[in-house]
Amino acid sequence: MIELINVTQHYGVRPVLREINLTIPVGGVTAIVGPNGMGKTTLLGVIAGVLSPQQGEVRIKGLRRRGSVEEELEIRRQVAYLPDKPWLPKNRTGREFLFSVGKLYDIADHRLFDHSDRLLRLFQLEREGDWPIRSFSHGQKKKIALAAALISECPLLLFDEPFGGGLDPAGILALKEVIKRLAKMPGRTIVMTAPDPSLVEELADGIIVLREGRIAAFDTAAGLRKLAGDGGALTDVIGRLTFPEALDAVEDYFEQGPS
Amino acid sequence: MKAVMKAVIRWFRVVSPPAWSIVLALIFYLIIEGFRQYTLTLDAAVETRKFGDVQSGIVVVLAAAYGAFRGIAFHPASRDDYLNWLALTPWRFPQPLPLGPVQLVAQDLVFLGLFEVLVFDATLFRFLLALVPAVFLFVVCSSWAVCVWHTGPRVAAYQMGFALGATLWVSSWSYLAAGGCAIATYLLCARRLGQSFQAFPWESNRPKRQSEGQAHLPSFRLLSATKEEADLGWAFETLGPRRAERLPLQDRLLLSGLVGWWALAITACLPVEIVRPLAALVSIGFGAFHCVGQVGLYIKTHLPPISFLGRLTTGRWLIPSYDVAILPIVYFVVAVGMGTFLTLPGVDWPVRYVVPVVLTLYLVATNWLIPDLERWRLTCETRISPWRYGMASNQYEQL
């Protein structure tokens, strides 16, 4: 279980997250959605431990983030975080990189051999897996970074915009299926951000809608539709929840006559 | 004749440096020799002597380089693959090491003799004749001390380090005393090296899993490095469950004391008229470099959790858990102030004592009173930044 208790985060003067109280249950997929600049990446960064909130605390499975060396290390063993723009060691091959990440998380060698083969096959990188990462395309880099997160076998995966970064349709399809299947495994939790709600509708068990640093809603897709009073596409529903004045703004625009 | 040549080459190759380094040193030496011979044809005695002194200086440097090579290159601790392979063999001290001896052998005398001949030929400054073996032995023993420190037991390495400093100090009193001290130091170092080999395979050689921690020591893999320990990129490297242990407090304090002891020994060897400006300059430079390096090591990927403007406007002027990493700057300023005060007219402490004392106190403070890097990184309030990977540091920055 991930708990955020009264979390406020700001880098300078203006808070990006404001008094967030949130509990994400173990198991399943939780998506964080919202317009640009509303704090999706910041919220995920706070959960991942990249950012220390100015106020409040984060607890993962009862352990407090940065509470003590032991607590933080135990959390890190259970959490793999994949940022929107990961940096990869360009002179190492994809397979070497996967092995190194696996060893970092104490995965046994025999499991690593097998798992890395399967991951490279999954993301169509069997041939490129033994090439230096510098020769990878943008999308292939994204794939190998995703594979690295998966090889860690962590029960909690935090993905920042996993479907971005030049993933091809085959990669998106593979990742969707992997996320669906992982979410069904006991104890596996996936939290991800997505700018486009339609991508996560079929995956997410819970959707967190952020608006100006606060949680506007946290429910299932059906629950959000009910809350917004809109049975249409999830994108429209999220739009209503995050920017209720959107339709009024359109009316205003046309009332004055488009130029 | 051919067979004799082959036998001689084989005999030398046991300890000789790589052929490319010998050729390089030879070319460099011959270029200087060419200039010297040219000045001889001009009958320019002063120029000839200058070139001869430079040439002799180069020979002393070459002797030091050869000493470092002999002290380290054959030691198994300098090469992972050699060390791991040796640990799997039945090799035990005092059997000869398979890739060549770390201890000095007869071939070293021949190399030293060659250096002496070159110096004798090049300069009239006969002091350099004694300097060549002294520098060679000093560097060899220092290299052994580094190897013993890495393989344990560390106390033996500190004994070697302090003994080497003492030799340096005593050399400022009389050459006879220095010679006696040098012999005693060499014997001590050779004995401690042997004791270190007797404990092979070393405890630190045993492979460890990452989560069990690895000693946070400067890498001693001069000739190889495992790829697993290289960069893992953003975000696995900074957020992975990796933990490095800090040197024990005893080691940190002893190392601080050793630096102070060597500073005392070096300043004792310098003429009084240059001790004051030189010692002040070097110690302030060293302190500044150390202070910036130490703070940089802490904060290079871990930025303050809130901007300076944010601190001012929110009233969080101090963030103790983060700001403790910047303390070396304060200690450095205090140390410089203390050093200046102690040398003021009226207080008048001799500079040659002020520098070691202040330097030691500064290092003790930075080593003792600041939380270790891993603890700080795991528990401080911070904003982890991927800027070291060339990525925009403002990825998370918004006003």
XYZ file of C-alpha atoms in Angstrom:
658
model
C 0.000 0.000 0.000
C 1.260 3.452 -0.913
C 0.198 6.242 1.412
C 0.718 9.928 0.896
C -0.103 11.863 4.006
C -0.658 15.591 3.701
C 2.010 15.941 1.017
C 2.859 19.427 -0.193
C 5.662 19.879 -2.666
C 7.117 23.004 -4.100
C 10.429 23.755 -5.751
C 10.297 27.462 -5.275
C 7.444 29.613 -4.098
C 4.340 28.120 -5.689
C 3.255 24.676 -4.481
C 3.015 22.061 -7.232
C 1.285 19.544 -5.001
C -1.037 20.746 -2.269
C -1.942 18.703 0.798
C -2.275 15.424 -1.041
C -3.783 12.614 0.991
C -3.887 9.425 -0.982
C -3.874 5.683 -0.503
C -3.074 3.433 -3.429
C -3.904 -0.202 -2.677
C -1.582 -3.100 -3.381
C -2.262 -4.840 -6.684
C -3.538 -3.533 -9.975
C -2.785 -0.507 -12.065
C -3.257 3.070 -10.947
C -2.952 5.836 -13.494
C -2.283 9.489 -12.736
C -3.853 11.726 -15.348
C -4.404 15.418 -15.757
C -3.482 18.326 -17.970
C 0.122 19.378 -18.502
C 1.819 21.090 -15.572
C -0.666 19.841 -12.969
C 1.916 17.795 -11.048
C 1.680 14.250 -12.462
C 5.435 13.769 -12.769
C 5.991 15.517 -9.447
C 3.511 13.221 -7.694
C 5.197 10.151 -9.161
C 8.616 11.610 -8.290
C 7.542 12.050 -4.667
C 6.362 8.427 -4.526
C 9.588 7.283 -6.223
C 11.775 9.150 -3.735
C 13.278 11.505 -6.305
C 11.734 14.430 -4.428
C 11.387 15.035 -0.711
C 8.103 16.792 -0.035
C 8.240 20.068 1.845
C 5.470 18.840 4.063
C 3.934 15.465 4.790
C 5.291 11.993 4.253
C 5.185 9.022 1.928
C 4.806 5.479 3.225
C 5.207 2.360 1.166
C 4.093 -0.882 2.784
C 4.229 0.900 6.124
C 7.837 2.031 5.632
C 8.486 5.741 5.627
C 10.395 7.135 2.670
C 13.731 8.538 3.869
C 12.714 7.666 7.426
C 15.926 5.737 8.049
C 18.654 4.032 6.046
C 17.076 0.622 6.553
C 13.559 1.770 5.645
C 14.735 3.583 2.530
C 16.840 0.644 1.355
C 13.975 -1.773 1.923
C 11.677 0.489 -0.104
C 14.245 0.776 -2.887
C 14.505 -2.990 -3.131
C 10.788 -3.126 -3.841
C 10.392 -0.166 -6.159
C 11.564 0.344 -9.729
C 11.065 3.826 -11.113
C 11.277 4.595 -14.793
C 11.399 8.312 -15.546
C 9.952 9.869 -18.659
C 13.449 10.423 -20.043
C 15.737 7.725 -18.686
C 19.479 7.898 -19.248
C 21.125 4.726 -20.458
C 24.814 3.797 -20.440
C 25.457 4.184 -24.146
C 28.614 2.095 -24.440
C 27.134 -1.062 -22.992
C 24.981 -3.512 -24.820
C 21.317 -3.828 -24.018
C 21.882 -7.267 -22.536
C 24.753 -6.058 -20.333
C 22.573 -3.225 -19.084
C 19.752 -5.615 -18.221
C 22.188 -7.900 -16.366
C 23.591 -4.987 -14.385
C 20.165 -3.761 -13.334
C 19.161 -7.314 -12.408
C 22.285 -7.699 -10.280
C 21.537 -4.379 -8.610
C 18.261 -5.900 -7.439
C 19.967 -9.164 -6.410
C 18.301 -11.323 -9.040
C 20.026 -14.693 -9.360
C 22.214 -15.108 -12.446
C 20.316 -18.063 -13.914
C 17.050 -16.118 -13.716
C 18.689 -13.108 -15.320
C 19.856 -15.083 -18.360
C 16.398 -16.437 -18.976
C 14.483 -13.275 -18.145
C 16.678 -11.003 -20.272
C 16.219 -13.298 -23.274
C 12.458 -13.216 -22.845
C 12.367 -9.446 -22.408
C 14.503 -8.822 -25.483
C 12.187 -11.091 -27.451
C 9.128 -9.320 -26.051
C 10.336 -5.927 -27.243
C 11.751 -7.205 -30.561
C 15.321 -6.485 -29.488
C 16.784 -9.969 -29.895
C 19.289 -8.854 -32.515
C 19.959 -5.380 -31.100
C 20.311 -6.704 -27.542
C 23.992 -7.358 -28.148
C 24.661 -4.007 -29.748
C 25.855 -0.957 -27.811
C 22.911 1.122 -26.632
C 24.300 4.156 -28.486
C 23.267 2.475 -31.738
C 19.643 2.099 -30.592
C 16.884 4.268 -31.992
C 14.831 6.489 -29.683
C 12.052 3.917 -29.429
C 14.480 1.052 -28.856
C 16.046 2.979 -25.993
C 12.614 3.327 -24.444
C 12.067 -0.402 -24.862
C 15.349 -1.390 -23.221
C 14.611 1.011 -20.335
C 11.209 -0.627 -19.866
C 12.855 -4.044 -20.007
C 15.318 -2.924 -17.314
C 12.458 -1.902 -15.040
C 10.769 -5.251 -15.613
C 13.926 -7.315 -15.026
C 14.178 -5.849 -11.520
C 11.125 -8.022 -10.597
C 10.082 -5.303 -8.153
C 6.558 -5.588 -6.765
C 5.999 -1.860 -7.239
C 6.651 -0.360 -10.672
C 6.452 3.386 -11.196
C 6.310 4.423 -14.844
C 6.347 8.030 -15.959
C 4.576 8.171 -19.329
C 5.552 4.637 -20.362
C 3.756 4.858 -23.698
C 5.669 7.968 -24.789
C 9.220 8.253 -26.037
C 8.766 6.937 -29.556
C 7.371 3.473 -28.765
C 6.126 1.828 -31.950
C 2.626 0.249 -32.123
C 4.078 -3.205 -31.501
C 5.904 -1.905 -28.441
C 2.773 -0.188 -27.123
C 0.765 -3.363 -27.624
C 3.411 -5.485 -25.895
C 3.676 -3.074 -22.984
C -0.097 -2.895 -22.548
C -0.323 -6.674 -22.394
C 2.607 -6.916 -19.998
C 1.050 -4.336 -17.683
C -2.314 -6.119 -17.799
C -0.746 -9.494 -16.989
C 1.574 -8.111 -14.285
C -1.342 -6.362 -12.606
C -3.102 -9.689 -12.227
C -0.168 -11.203 -10.349
C -0.575 -11.082 -6.592
C 1.244 -8.240 -4.903
C 2.287 -6.454 -8.098
C 1.349 -2.791 -8.222
C 1.879 -0.444 -11.135
C 1.512 3.307 -10.887
C 1.934 5.322 -14.051
C 1.303 8.731 -15.460
C -0.343 9.312 -18.809
C -1.196 12.568 -20.545
C -3.792 10.830 -22.717
C -6.479 9.065 -20.608
C -7.654 6.916 -23.517
C -4.363 4.979 -23.323
C -4.921 3.893 -19.759
C -8.674 3.318 -19.738
C -8.414 -0.354 -20.542
C -5.524 -0.865 -18.092
C -6.176 1.174 -14.988
C -8.098 -0.149 -12.030
C -7.948 3.280 -10.471
C -7.443 6.695 -12.029
C -6.141 9.693 -10.115
C -7.185 12.981 -11.676
C -4.966 15.908 -10.732
C -6.039 19.480 -10.973
C -3.784 22.326 -9.924
C -1.821 20.163 -7.562
C -4.824 18.665 -5.840
C -6.628 15.402 -6.350
C -9.799 16.225 -8.253
C -10.912 12.603 -8.239
C -9.637 9.079 -7.616
C -11.912 6.347 -8.876
C -12.429 3.759 -11.562
C -13.219 4.868 -15.112
C -16.903 4.109 -14.495
C -16.841 6.005 -11.212
C -15.277 9.029 -12.915
C -17.969 9.010 -15.601
C -20.616 8.976 -12.916
C -18.903 11.775 -11.029
C -18.612 13.935 -14.128
C -22.126 13.090 -15.278
C -20.746 12.237 -18.667
C -20.958 8.798 -20.222
C -18.708 9.679 -23.145
C -15.048 9.144 -23.838
C -12.726 9.166 -20.850
C -10.774 12.060 -22.342
C -13.936 14.208 -22.205
C -14.688 13.021 -18.693
C -11.219 13.975 -17.479
C -11.564 17.280 -19.311
C -14.783 18.027 -17.421
C -13.200 17.107 -14.102
C -10.010 19.089 -14.586
C -11.381 22.036 -16.498
C -15.150 22.267 -15.913
C -15.273 25.636 -17.581
C -13.951 24.179 -20.829
C -17.330 24.128 -22.614
C -18.243 27.588 -21.302
C -14.942 28.839 -22.679
C -15.814 27.389 -26.083
C -19.242 29.083 -25.960
C -17.598 32.372 -25.037
C -15.188 32.021 -27.886
C -17.881 31.504 -30.515
C -20.279 34.053 -29.018
C -17.748 36.765 -29.723
C -17.215 35.319 -33.184
C -14.140 33.447 -34.298
C -11.628 35.599 -36.083
C 75.891 -15.885 -27.938
C 72.310 -15.856 -29.092
C 71.365 -18.231 -26.308
C 73.085 -16.008 -23.728
C 71.226 -12.964 -25.032
C 67.971 -14.841 -24.853
C 68.711 -15.919 -21.292
C 69.571 -12.335 -20.269
C 66.387 -10.976 -21.840
C 64.357 -13.684 -20.158
C 66.009 -12.806 -16.851
C 65.175 -9.121 -17.253
C 61.658 -9.685 -18.475
C 60.663 -11.044 -15.063
C 60.385 -7.478 -13.738
C 60.795 -5.226 -16.759
C 58.115 -2.657 -17.582
C 56.197 -3.012 -20.868
C 58.385 -2.539 -23.956
C 56.419 0.514 -25.115
C 57.116 2.367 -21.865
C 60.842 1.593 -22.091
C 60.945 2.820 -25.699
C 59.031 5.957 -24.771
C 61.360 6.734 -21.845
C 64.379 6.057 -24.061
C 63.171 8.385 -26.808
C 62.468 11.132 -24.289
C 65.880 10.679 -22.695
C 67.665 10.628 -26.062
C 66.014 13.869 -27.150
C 67.414 15.619 -24.066
C 70.764 13.850 -24.620
C 70.762 15.163 -28.197
C 70.378 18.725 -26.930
C 73.167 18.148 -24.396
C 75.533 16.797 -27.020
C 74.690 19.770 -29.213
C 75.627 22.209 -26.440
C 78.919 20.303 -26.044
C 79.775 21.093 -29.654
C 79.072 24.758 -28.947
C 81.378 24.672 -25.960
C 78.581 26.211 -23.865
C 79.448 24.787 -20.473
C 76.565 26.409 -18.596
C 73.950 25.174 -21.070
C 75.475 21.699 -21.048
C 75.252 21.574 -17.263
C 71.641 22.736 -17.346
C 70.679 20.025 -19.794
C 72.601 17.510 -17.696
C 70.679 18.490 -14.590
C 67.368 18.237 -16.432
C 68.428 14.844 -17.736
C 69.288 13.710 -14.219
C 65.953 14.971 -12.961
C 64.263 12.900 -15.637
C 66.210 9.841 -14.513
C 65.037 10.417 -10.923
C 61.441 10.634 -12.176
C 61.978 7.458 -14.205
C 63.340 5.725 -11.100
C 60.203 6.799 -9.220
C 57.980 5.536 -12.035
C 59.839 2.241 -12.100
C 59.415 2.026 -8.311
C 55.653 2.558 -8.611
C 55.517 -0.050 -11.357
C 57.457 -2.558 -9.271
C 55.435 -1.888 -6.167
C 51.991 -2.099 -7.726
C 51.898 -3.758 -11.142
C 52.898 -7.201 -9.897
C 50.654 -7.087 -6.863
C 47.560 -9.252 -7.387
C 45.364 -6.590 -5.765
C 45.956 -4.317 -8.741
C 44.234 -6.665 -11.178
C 40.837 -8.238 -10.642
C 41.299 -11.103 -13.060
C 44.751 -11.974 -11.699
C 43.532 -11.754 -8.116
C 40.477 -13.913 -8.744
C 42.458 -16.476 -10.674
C 45.189 -16.614 -8.019
C 42.607 -17.150 -5.297
C 41.504 -20.319 -7.120
C 45.039 -21.723 -7.349
C 46.952 -23.440 -4.564
C 49.418 -20.523 -4.497
C 50.524 -19.595 -1.038
C 53.233 -17.293 0.254
C 56.286 -17.599 0.079
C 55.938 -19.373 -3.284
C 56.912 -17.010 -6.111
C 54.028 -15.069 -7.620
C 53.193 -16.463 -11.061
C 53.344 -13.140 -12.917
C 56.446 -11.766 -11.227
C 57.694 -10.756 -7.803
C 56.386 -7.776 -5.841
C 59.450 -7.848 -3.577
C 62.703 -6.425 -4.880
C 65.018 -8.818 -6.722
C 68.488 -8.756 -8.310
C 67.132 -7.395 -11.607
C 66.050 -4.248 -9.772
C 69.685 -3.645 -8.803
C 70.632 -3.749 -12.482
C 67.924 -1.233 -13.373
C 68.991 0.986 -10.471
C 72.613 0.659 -11.584
C 71.585 1.780 -15.064
C 69.818 4.830 -13.632
C 72.921 5.648 -11.543
C 75.193 5.433 -14.598
C 72.913 7.779 -16.516
C 72.888 10.290 -13.666
C 76.649 10.026 -13.156
C 77.217 10.684 -16.827
C 74.814 13.603 -17.046
C 75.514 15.744 -14.008
C 78.154 16.847 -11.610
C 75.503 17.209 -8.927
C 76.486 14.040 -7.037
C 73.657 14.385 -4.518
C 71.397 12.994 -7.248
C 73.321 9.711 -7.121
C 71.973 9.128 -3.616
C 68.564 10.491 -4.565
C 67.902 7.836 -7.233
C 67.839 4.780 -4.913
C 66.221 6.822 -2.125
C 63.349 7.901 -4.358
C 63.028 4.427 -5.849
C 62.828 2.755 -2.441
C 60.488 5.420 -1.080
C 58.062 4.937 -3.948
C 58.303 1.140 -3.771
C 57.528 1.177 -0.039
C 54.685 3.681 -0.524
C 53.198 1.442 -3.227
C 53.446 -1.550 -0.932
C 51.693 0.460 1.791
C 48.822 1.196 -0.614
C 48.581 -2.508 -1.545
C 48.660 -3.629 2.082
C 45.991 -1.045 2.928
C 43.712 -2.517 0.284
C 44.305 -6.111 1.237
C 44.498 -5.660 4.988
C 45.441 -5.502 7.716
C 45.122 -1.728 7.585
C 47.027 -1.134 10.836
C 50.146 -2.504 9.099
C 49.629 -0.068 6.231
C 49.356 2.858 8.633
C 52.575 1.742 10.333
C 54.251 1.764 6.917
C 52.827 5.208 6.120
C 53.957 6.726 9.419
C 57.395 5.097 9.094
C 57.820 6.555 5.597
C 56.870 10.000 6.926
C 59.384 9.573 9.753
C 62.120 8.735 7.242
C 61.331 11.898 5.362
C 61.418 13.935 8.574
C 64.668 12.407 9.799
C 66.282 13.152 6.429
C 66.107 16.838 7.392
C 68.375 16.160 10.400
C 71.272 14.133 8.971
C 71.868 11.832 6.041
C 73.321 9.147 8.300
C 70.230 9.069 10.494
C 68.066 9.132 7.360
C 69.957 6.149 5.942
C 69.445 4.160 9.144
C 65.776 5.134 9.278
C 65.341 4.241 5.583
C 66.780 0.760 6.144
C 64.529 0.219 9.158
C 61.511 1.467 7.185
C 62.319 -0.771 4.220
C 62.626 -3.810 6.475
C 59.357 -2.942 8.206
C 57.558 -2.482 4.883
C 58.944 -5.734 3.431
C 57.882 -7.610 6.563
C 54.381 -6.123 6.565
C 54.023 -6.941 2.860
C 55.033 -10.526 3.555
C 52.549 -10.735 6.421
C 49.857 -9.421 4.104
C 50.641 -12.162 1.567
C 50.591 -14.759 4.326
C 46.931 -13.868 4.912
C 46.059 -14.594 1.252
C 43.290 -15.043 0.057
C 42.315 -11.731 1.524
C 38.969 -11.113 3.146
C 38.271 -8.156 0.850
C 38.767 -10.432 -2.155
C 35.667 -12.462 -1.448
C 32.837 -11.601 -3.801
C 29.925 -9.821 -2.170
C 26.413 -9.270 -3.261
C 25.522 -5.651 -3.833
C 22.990 -5.510 -1.033
C 25.534 -6.740 1.472
C 27.515 -3.653 0.713
C 30.959 -3.079 -0.619
C 33.572 -1.060 1.151
C 33.432 2.499 -0.132
C 37.088 2.591 -1.089
C 38.853 4.267 -3.939
C 38.966 1.756 -6.763
C 42.181 -0.141 -6.883
C 41.468 -1.866 -10.138
C 44.193 -0.190 -12.095
C 44.132 -2.557 -14.994
C 40.555 -3.778 -15.197
C 37.044 -2.959 -14.059
C 33.930 -5.055 -14.004
C 31.136 -3.784 -16.174
C 28.537 -4.573 -13.526
C 29.900 -1.789 -11.380
C 29.869 0.841 -14.090
C 27.162 3.485 -14.445
C 23.609 2.268 -14.449
C 22.207 5.542 -15.641
C 19.210 7.544 -14.566
C 17.267 6.525 -12.516
C 18.631 3.080 -11.557
C 21.985 4.336 -10.321
C 20.678 6.949 -7.932
C 17.526 5.132 -6.845
C 18.665 1.512 -6.922
C 19.104 -0.382 -3.654
C 22.852 0.034 -3.742
C 24.673 0.665 -0.535
C 28.313 1.464 -0.053
C 29.856 1.437 3.365
C 31.980 4.232 4.649
C 35.490 3.684 5.911
C 35.421 2.978 9.634
C 35.957 6.004 11.865
C 39.312 4.626 13.030
C 40.596 4.561 9.452
C 39.313 8.018 8.685
C 40.997 9.449 11.773
C 44.242 7.603 11.102
C 44.291 8.787 7.499
C 43.726 12.362 8.690
C 46.619 11.955 11.119
C 48.785 10.461 8.387
C 48.209 13.450 6.113
C 49.173 15.774 8.968
C 52.249 13.664 9.744
C 53.403 13.773 6.123
C 52.779 17.522 6.011
C 55.025 17.846 9.078
C 57.704 15.678 7.435
C 57.607 17.558 4.145
C 57.718 21.016 5.736
C 60.680 19.867 7.862
C 62.595 19.077 4.667
C 61.986 22.502 3.164
C 64.288 25.483 3.751
C 62.892 27.871 6.367
C 62.630 30.811 3.955
C 60.239 29.011 1.614
C 58.215 27.072 4.226
C 55.969 29.997 5.087
C 54.699 30.972 1.628
C 54.838 27.482 0.142
C 53.243 25.610 3.035
C 50.472 28.178 3.347
C 49.812 28.099 -0.380
C 49.861 24.316 -0.700
C 47.823 23.634 2.433
C 45.172 26.241 1.539
C 45.093 24.869 -2.012
C 44.783 21.314 -0.751
C 42.106 22.300 1.763
C 40.114 24.203 -0.865
C 40.388 21.331 -3.313
C 39.369 18.807 -0.652
C 36.496 20.960 0.571
C 35.085 21.586 -2.910
C 35.585 17.928 -3.832
C 33.871 16.691 -0.677
C 30.878 19.006 -1.035
C 30.701 18.244 -4.762
C 30.703 14.527 -4.093
C 27.687 14.927 -1.836
C 25.602 17.328 -3.841
C 26.467 16.403 -7.423
C 23.220 14.526 -7.940
C 21.359 15.580 -4.820
C 20.153 19.167 -4.983
C 18.447 21.128 -2.191
C 14.780 20.165 -1.899
C 13.717 23.758 -2.422
C 15.257 26.684 -4.269
C 17.064 29.512 -2.502
C 14.149 31.835 -3.203
C 11.811 29.186 -1.836
C 13.864 28.991 1.357
C 13.630 32.726 1.840
C 9.917 32.994 1.165
C 8.874 29.933 3.147
C 11.096 30.709 6.117
C 12.986 27.417 5.815
C 16.354 29.127 5.821
C 18.118 26.062 7.103
C 17.365 22.478 6.146
C 19.604 20.649 8.631
C 19.392 17.196 7.059
C 20.545 18.619 3.719
C 22.781 21.513 4.763
C 25.069 19.309 6.843
C 26.731 18.316 3.544
C 27.953 21.876 3.061
C 29.731 21.988 6.439
C 33.235 21.312 4.988
C 33.122 24.850 3.584
C 32.566 26.194 7.100
C 35.354 23.981 8.486
C 37.687 25.187 5.747
C 37.026 28.845 6.514
C 37.531 28.184 10.242
C 40.784 26.293 9.514
C 42.172 29.123 7.399
C 41.187 31.616 10.114
C 42.806 29.471 12.804
C 46.005 29.083 10.777
C 46.216 32.807 10.167
C 45.633 33.588 13.848
C 48.291 31.152 15.077
C 50.953 32.712 12.849
C 50.117 36.305 13.735
C 52.847 38.357 15.450
C 52.391 37.874 19.164
C 51.125 34.314 18.856
C 53.961 33.291 16.541
C 53.552 29.544 16.223
C 56.100 28.166 13.730
C 54.462 27.623 10.334
C 55.954 24.160 10.045
C 53.817 23.093 13.040
C 50.740 25.194 12.330
C 50.177 23.656 8.886
C 50.122 19.993 10.019
C 48.024 20.725 13.118
C 45.401 22.800 11.285
C 45.319 20.385 8.354
C 44.796 17.416 10.664
C 42.057 19.195 12.625
C 40.278 20.147 9.383
C 40.418 16.578 8.058
C 39.301 15.108 11.393
C 36.337 17.501 11.426
C 35.281 16.713 7.853
C 35.741 12.982 8.377
C 34.159 12.740 11.777
C 31.428 15.323 12.062
C 29.680 14.826 8.727
C 27.307 11.913 8.094
C 28.589 9.373 5.639
C 27.642 9.803 2.029
C 25.262 6.851 1.732
C 23.407 7.604 4.952
C 23.030 11.229 3.895
C 21.816 10.311 0.416
C 19.280 7.835 1.748
C 17.803 9.990 4.475
C 18.294 13.687 3.747
C 15.620 15.946 2.308
C 16.685 16.389 -1.277
C 15.763 16.621 -4.925
C 17.615 14.019 -6.953
C 18.688 15.430 -10.258
C 19.843 13.675 -13.410
C 22.012 16.604 -14.513
C 25.228 14.605 -14.372
C 23.945 12.566 -17.263
C 23.700 15.676 -19.371
C 19.952 15.824 -18.898
C 18.118 19.017 -18.148
C 18.218 19.603 -14.434
C 14.940 21.444 -14.611
C 12.998 18.319 -15.442
C 11.215 18.709 -12.136
C 11.617 22.401 -11.723
C 8.560 24.548 -11.842
C 7.852 27.770 -10.076
